[in-house]
Short mmCIF file of C-alpha atoms and ligand atoms in Angstrom, two decimals:
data_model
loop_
_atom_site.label_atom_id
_atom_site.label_comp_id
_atom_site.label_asym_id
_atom_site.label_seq_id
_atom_site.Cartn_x
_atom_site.Cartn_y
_atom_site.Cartn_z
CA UNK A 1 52.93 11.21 57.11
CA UNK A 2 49.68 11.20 58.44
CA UNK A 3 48.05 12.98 61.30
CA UNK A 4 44.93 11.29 62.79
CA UNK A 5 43.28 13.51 65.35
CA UNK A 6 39.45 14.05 66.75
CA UNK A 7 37.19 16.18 67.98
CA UNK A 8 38.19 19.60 66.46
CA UNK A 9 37.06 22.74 67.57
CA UNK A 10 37.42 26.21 65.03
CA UNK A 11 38.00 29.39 66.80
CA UNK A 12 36.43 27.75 69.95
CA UNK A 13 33.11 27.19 68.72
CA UNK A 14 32.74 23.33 68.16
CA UNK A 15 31.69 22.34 64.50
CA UNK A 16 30.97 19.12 65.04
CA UNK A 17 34.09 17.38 63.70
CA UNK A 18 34.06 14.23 64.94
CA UNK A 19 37.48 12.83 62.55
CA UNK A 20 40.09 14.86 61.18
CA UNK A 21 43.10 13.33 59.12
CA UNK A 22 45.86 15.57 57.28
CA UNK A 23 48.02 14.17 55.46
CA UNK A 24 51.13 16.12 54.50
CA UNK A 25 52.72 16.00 50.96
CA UNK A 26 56.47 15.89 50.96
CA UNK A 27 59.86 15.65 49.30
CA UNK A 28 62.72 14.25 51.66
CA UNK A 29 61.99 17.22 54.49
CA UNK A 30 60.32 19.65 52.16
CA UNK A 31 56.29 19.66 52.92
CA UNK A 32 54.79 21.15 49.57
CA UNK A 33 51.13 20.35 50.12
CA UNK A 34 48.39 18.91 52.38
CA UNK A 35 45.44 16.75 52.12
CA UNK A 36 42.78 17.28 54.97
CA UNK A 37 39.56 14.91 55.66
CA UNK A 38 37.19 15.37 57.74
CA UNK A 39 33.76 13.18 58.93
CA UNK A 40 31.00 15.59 60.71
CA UNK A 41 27.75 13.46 61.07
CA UNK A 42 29.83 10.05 62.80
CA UNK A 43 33.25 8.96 63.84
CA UNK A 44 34.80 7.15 61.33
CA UNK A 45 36.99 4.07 62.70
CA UNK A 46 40.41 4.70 61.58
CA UNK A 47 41.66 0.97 61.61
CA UNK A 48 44.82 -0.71 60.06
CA UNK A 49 42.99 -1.10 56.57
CA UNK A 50 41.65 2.34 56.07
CA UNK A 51 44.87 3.75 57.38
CA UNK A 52 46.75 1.76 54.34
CA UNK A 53 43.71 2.89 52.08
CA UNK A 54 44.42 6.61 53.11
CA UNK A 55 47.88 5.97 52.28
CA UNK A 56 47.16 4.55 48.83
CA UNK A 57 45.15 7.32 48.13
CA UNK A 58 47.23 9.87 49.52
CA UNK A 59 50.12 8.95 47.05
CA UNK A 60 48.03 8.96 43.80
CA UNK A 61 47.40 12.51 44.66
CA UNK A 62 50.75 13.15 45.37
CA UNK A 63 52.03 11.40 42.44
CA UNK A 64 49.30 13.89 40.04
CA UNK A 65 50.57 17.06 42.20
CA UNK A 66 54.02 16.42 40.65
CA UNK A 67 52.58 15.77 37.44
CA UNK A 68 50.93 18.53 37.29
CA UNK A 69 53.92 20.63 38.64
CA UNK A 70 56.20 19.09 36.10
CA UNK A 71 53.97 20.00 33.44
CA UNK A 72 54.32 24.17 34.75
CA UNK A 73 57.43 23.84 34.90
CA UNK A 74 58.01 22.34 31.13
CA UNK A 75 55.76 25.34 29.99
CA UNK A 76 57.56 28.36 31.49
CA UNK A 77 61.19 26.38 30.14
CA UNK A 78 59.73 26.15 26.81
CA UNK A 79 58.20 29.64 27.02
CA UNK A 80 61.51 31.28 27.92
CA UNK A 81 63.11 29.22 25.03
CA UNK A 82 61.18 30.74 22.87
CA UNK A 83 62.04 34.38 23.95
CA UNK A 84 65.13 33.83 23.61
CA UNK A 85 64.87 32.47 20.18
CA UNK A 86 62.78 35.59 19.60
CA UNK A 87 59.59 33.61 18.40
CA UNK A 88 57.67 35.27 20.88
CA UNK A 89 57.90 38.56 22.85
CA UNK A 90 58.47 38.81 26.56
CA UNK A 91 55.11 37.28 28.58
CA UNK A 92 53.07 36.92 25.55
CA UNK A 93 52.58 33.13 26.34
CA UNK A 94 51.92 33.66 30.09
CA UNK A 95 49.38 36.41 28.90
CA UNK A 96 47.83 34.59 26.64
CA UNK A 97 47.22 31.77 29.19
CA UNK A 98 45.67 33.74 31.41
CA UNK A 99 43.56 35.81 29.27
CA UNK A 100 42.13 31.98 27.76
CA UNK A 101 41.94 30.58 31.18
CA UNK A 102 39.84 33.44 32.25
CA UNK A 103 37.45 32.95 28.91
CA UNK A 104 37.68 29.91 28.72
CA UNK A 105 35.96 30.01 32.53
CA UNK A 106 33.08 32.37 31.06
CA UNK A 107 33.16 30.25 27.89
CA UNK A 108 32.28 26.54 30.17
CA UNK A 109 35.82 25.05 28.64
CA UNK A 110 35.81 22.06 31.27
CA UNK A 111 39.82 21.29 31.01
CA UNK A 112 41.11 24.61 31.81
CA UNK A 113 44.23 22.97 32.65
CA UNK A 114 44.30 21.46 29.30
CA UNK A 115 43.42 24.78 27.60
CA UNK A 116 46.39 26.38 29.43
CA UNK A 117 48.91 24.02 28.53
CA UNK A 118 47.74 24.47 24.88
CA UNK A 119 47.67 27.95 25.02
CA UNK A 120 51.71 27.72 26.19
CA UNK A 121 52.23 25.49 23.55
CA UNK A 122 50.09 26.78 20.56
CA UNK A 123 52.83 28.02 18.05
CA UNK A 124 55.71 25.48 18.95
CA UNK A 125 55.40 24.48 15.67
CA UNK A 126 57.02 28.02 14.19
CA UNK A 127 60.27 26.69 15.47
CA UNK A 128 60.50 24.77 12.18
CA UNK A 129 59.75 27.75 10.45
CA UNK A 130 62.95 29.56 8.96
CA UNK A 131 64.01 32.66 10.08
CA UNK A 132 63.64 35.05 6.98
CA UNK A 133 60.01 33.63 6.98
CA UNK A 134 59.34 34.21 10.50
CA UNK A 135 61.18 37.35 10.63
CA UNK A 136 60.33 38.90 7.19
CA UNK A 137 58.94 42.59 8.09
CA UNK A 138 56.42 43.16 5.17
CA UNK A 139 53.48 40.37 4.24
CA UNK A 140 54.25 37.13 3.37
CA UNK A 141 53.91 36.12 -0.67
CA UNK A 142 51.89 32.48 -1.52
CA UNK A 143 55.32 30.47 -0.99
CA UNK A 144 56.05 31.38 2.63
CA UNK A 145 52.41 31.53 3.20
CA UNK A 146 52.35 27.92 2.89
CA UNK A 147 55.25 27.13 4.76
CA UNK A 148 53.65 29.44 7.41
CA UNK A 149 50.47 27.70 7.77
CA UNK A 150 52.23 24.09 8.17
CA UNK A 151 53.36 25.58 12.08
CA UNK A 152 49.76 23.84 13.54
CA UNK A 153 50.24 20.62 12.05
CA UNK A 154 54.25 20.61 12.78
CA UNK A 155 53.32 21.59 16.72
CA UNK A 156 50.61 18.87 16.79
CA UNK A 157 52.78 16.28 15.33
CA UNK A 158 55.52 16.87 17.55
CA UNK A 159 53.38 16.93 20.70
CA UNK A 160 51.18 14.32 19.84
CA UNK A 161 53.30 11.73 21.88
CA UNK A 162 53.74 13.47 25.18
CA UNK A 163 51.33 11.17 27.34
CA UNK A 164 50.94 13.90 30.06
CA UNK A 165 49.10 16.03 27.52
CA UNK A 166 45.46 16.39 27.69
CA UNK A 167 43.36 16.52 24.52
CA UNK A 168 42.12 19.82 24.59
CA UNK A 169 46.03 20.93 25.20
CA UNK A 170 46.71 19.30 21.47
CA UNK A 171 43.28 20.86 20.16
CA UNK A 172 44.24 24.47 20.63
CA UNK A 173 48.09 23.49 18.90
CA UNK A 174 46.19 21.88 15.78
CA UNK A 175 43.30 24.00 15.60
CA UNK A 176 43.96 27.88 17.00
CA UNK A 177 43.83 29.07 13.48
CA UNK A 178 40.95 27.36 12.26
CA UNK A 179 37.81 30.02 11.49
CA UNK A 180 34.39 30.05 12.69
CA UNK A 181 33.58 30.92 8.54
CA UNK A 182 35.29 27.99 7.97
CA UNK A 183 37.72 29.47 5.92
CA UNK A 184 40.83 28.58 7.99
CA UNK A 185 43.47 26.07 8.07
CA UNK A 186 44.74 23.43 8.53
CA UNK A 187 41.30 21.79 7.93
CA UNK A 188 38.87 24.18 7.01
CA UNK A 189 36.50 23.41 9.96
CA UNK A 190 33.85 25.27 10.47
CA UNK A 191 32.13 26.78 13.35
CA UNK A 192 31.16 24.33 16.53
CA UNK A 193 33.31 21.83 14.11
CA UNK A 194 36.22 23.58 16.04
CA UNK A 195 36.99 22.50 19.31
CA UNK A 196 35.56 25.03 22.00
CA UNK A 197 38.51 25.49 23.44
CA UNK A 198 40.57 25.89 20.16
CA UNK A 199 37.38 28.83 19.61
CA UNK A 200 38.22 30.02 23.15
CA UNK A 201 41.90 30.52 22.25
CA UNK A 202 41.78 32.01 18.86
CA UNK A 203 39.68 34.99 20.33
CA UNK A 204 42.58 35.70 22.63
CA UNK A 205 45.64 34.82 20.28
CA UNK A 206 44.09 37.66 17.77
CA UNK A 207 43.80 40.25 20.62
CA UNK A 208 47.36 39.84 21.80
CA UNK A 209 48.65 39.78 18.15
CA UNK A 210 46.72 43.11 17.34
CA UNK A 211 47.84 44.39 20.59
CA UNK A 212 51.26 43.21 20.37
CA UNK A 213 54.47 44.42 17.97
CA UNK A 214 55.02 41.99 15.29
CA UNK A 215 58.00 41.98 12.66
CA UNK A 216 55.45 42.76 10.11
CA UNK A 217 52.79 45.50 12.08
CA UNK A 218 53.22 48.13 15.18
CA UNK A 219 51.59 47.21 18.46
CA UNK A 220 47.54 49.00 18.25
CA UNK A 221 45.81 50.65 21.44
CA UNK A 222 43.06 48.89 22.79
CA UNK A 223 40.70 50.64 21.53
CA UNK A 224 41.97 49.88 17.87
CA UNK A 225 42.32 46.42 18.80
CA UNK A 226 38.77 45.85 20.17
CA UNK A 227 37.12 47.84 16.52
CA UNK A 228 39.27 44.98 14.92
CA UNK A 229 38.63 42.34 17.36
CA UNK A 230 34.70 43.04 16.73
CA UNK A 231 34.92 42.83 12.67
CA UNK A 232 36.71 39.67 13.27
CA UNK A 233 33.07 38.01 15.28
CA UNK A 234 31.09 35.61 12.64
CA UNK A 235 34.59 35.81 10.59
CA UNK A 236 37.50 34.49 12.01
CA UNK A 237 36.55 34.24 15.89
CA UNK A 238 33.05 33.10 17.41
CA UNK A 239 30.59 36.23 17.86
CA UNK A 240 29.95 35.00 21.63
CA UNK A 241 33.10 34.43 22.43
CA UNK A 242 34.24 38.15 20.96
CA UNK A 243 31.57 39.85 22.80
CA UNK A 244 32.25 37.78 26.06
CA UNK A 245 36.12 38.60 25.58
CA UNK A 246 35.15 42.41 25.09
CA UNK A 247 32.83 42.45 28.18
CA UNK A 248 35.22 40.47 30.59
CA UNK A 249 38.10 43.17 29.81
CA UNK A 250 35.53 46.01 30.29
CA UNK A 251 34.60 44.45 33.63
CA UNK A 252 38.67 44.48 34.15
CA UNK A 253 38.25 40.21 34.85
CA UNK A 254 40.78 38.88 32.81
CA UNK A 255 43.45 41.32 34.99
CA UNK A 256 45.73 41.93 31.63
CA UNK A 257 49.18 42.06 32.65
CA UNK A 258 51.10 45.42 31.76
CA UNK A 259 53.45 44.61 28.56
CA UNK A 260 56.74 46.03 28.28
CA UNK A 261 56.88 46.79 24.35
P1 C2E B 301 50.65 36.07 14.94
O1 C2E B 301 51.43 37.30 14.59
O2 C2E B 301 50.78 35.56 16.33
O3 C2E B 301 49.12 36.34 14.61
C1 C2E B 301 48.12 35.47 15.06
C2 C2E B 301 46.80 35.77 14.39
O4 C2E B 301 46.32 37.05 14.79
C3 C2E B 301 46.88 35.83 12.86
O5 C2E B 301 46.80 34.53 12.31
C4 C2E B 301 45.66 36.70 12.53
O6 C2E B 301 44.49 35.92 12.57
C5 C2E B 301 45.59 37.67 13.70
N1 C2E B 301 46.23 38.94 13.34
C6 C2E B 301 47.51 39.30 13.54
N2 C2E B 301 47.74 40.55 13.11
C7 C2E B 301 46.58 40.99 12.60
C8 C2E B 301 46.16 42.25 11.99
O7 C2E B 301 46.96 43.19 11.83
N3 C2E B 301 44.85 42.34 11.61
C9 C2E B 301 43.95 41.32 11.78
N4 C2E B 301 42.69 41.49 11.37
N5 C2E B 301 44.32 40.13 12.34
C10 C2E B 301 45.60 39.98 12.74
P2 C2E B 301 47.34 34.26 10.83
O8 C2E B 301 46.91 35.36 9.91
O9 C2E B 301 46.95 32.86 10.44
O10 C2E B 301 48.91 34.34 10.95
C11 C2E B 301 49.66 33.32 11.60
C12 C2E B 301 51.06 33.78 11.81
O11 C2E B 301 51.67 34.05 10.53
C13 C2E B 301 51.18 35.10 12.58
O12 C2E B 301 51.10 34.87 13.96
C14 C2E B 301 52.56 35.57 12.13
O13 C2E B 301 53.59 34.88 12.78
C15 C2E B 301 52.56 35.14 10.66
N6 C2E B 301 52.10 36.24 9.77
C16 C2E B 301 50.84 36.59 9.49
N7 C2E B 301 50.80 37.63 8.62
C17 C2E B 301 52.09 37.97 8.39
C18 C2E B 301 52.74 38.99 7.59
O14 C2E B 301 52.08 39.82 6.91
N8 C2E B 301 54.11 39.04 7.59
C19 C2E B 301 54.85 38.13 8.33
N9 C2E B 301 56.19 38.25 8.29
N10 C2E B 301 54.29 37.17 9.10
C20 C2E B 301 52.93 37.08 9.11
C1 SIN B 302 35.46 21.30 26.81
O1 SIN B 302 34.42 21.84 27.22
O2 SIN B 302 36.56 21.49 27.38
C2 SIN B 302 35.42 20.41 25.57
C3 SIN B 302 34.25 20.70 24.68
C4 SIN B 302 34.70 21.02 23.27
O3 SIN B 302 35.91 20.98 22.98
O4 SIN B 302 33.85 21.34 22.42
C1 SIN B 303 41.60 27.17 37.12
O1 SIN B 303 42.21 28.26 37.10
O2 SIN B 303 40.40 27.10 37.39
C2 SIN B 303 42.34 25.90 36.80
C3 SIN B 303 42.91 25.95 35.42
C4 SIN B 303 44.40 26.19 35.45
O3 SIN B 303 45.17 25.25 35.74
O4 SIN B 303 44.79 27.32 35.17
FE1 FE B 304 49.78 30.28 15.43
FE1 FE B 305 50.76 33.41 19.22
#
């Protein structure tokens, strides 16, 4: 539906509104969302034509809201399958994606959508990892090593085909543990080689590992974390991104969730 209405007035003063249209975003009787447009300088002749136009419009949007929706809704499924699978611990994905949305905001990342849905989907690939590998509770010897570092590739390839996907969603997937030295994998590149936002999100997928309990080392303090975090800057991670990380959680901007364990 769309509402056509003129001259609008805000809190009684008059702003100069001279067309208003809203158009209202729903499912059967359910309104989830509205679209508002608004001319100041000149009416704008709503006729037949522009009306249909409008309409047009107005259902493109809608049809990308859904999209968009359906692709939140995918991650936090696939998220809590993987809790329950016990690949990953209780919020680490949500608090990962919000940690990388938040530098990847300082960092200029321009698809923060993109590097969110990555950042949800970054280690799908250990699901074809077996369990005594996954699971094993002292470091891994050269043979699970390599089946270890295939997870990138095996998330990549199996994501690859979802159209929805942006780019920079599969970059982070394929490339989160490639280092800035160059001495990662799977391909070895080496510094602004590496997507940004793959850079972005390997900065924040070290701090919650060091911060988190893993089969194989106890959860560290903060402070523990960010002395390791810092030795990791011109080695594994970006030195920019490391000290922008470290200065956004000083300034309490990335709004950490609290972790349970
Ligand atoms: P993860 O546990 O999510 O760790 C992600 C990344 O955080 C690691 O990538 C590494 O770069 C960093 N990281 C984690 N813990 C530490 C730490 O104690 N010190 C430092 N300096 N960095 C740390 P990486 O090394 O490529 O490992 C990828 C995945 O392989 C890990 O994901 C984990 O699932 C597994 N893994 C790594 N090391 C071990 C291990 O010693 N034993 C077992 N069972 N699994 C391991
Ligand atoms: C971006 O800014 O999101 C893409 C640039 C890059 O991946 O290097
Ligand atoms: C934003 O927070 O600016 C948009 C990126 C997102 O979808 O999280
Ligand atoms: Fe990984
Ligand atoms: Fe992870």
């Amino acid at each position: 539906a769309c509402l056509v209405g003129s001259e609008m007035c805000i809190r009684d003063r008059a702003v100069g509104l001279r067309t208003t249209v809203l158009c209202l975003f729903q499912e059967g009787e359910r309104v989830f969302g509205a679209l508002g447009l608004a001319s100041f300088s000149h009416p704008v002749p709503l006729d037949p034509e522009s009306l249909a136009f409008l309409h047009l419009a107005k259902e493109a949007f809608a049809g990308w809201l859904f999209q968009t929706w359906h692709a939140e809704a995918l991650m936090e499924s696939f998220s809590r399958l993987l809790e329950r699978l016990d690949l990953e611990t209780e919020g680490h994905m949500r608090r990962v994606s919000q940690l990388a949305v938040g530098l990847g905001r300082w960092a200029g990342v321009k698809d923060l959508f993109g590097l969110r849905l990555g950042a949800y989907l970054h280690d799908l690939g250990k699901l074809a990892i077996p369990e005594e590998i996954l699971h094993k509770e002292g470091p891994l010897v050269t043979r699970e090593w390599k089946v270890m570092k295939t997870h990138p590739e095996v998330g990549y390839e199996v994501l690859a085909p979802v159209s929805f996907l942006p780019k920079t969603a599969l970059d982070v997937v394929l490339y989160h543990h490639e280092h800035w030295d160059g001495t990662g994998y799977p391909r070895g590149l080496k510094g602004e080689e590496i997507p940004l936002a793959a850079r972005v999100f390997a900065v924040v997928d070290v701090w919650d590992a060091l911060r988190s309990k893993r089969p194989y080392k106890p959860a560290l303090p903060p402070e523990e974390a960010k002395e390791l975090l810092r030795k990791e800057a011109g080695r594994k991670l970006e030195p920019r991104l490391v000290e922008g990380f470290l200065a956004l959680l000083e300034e309490g901007a990335l709004d950490e969730e609290p972790r349970k364990r």
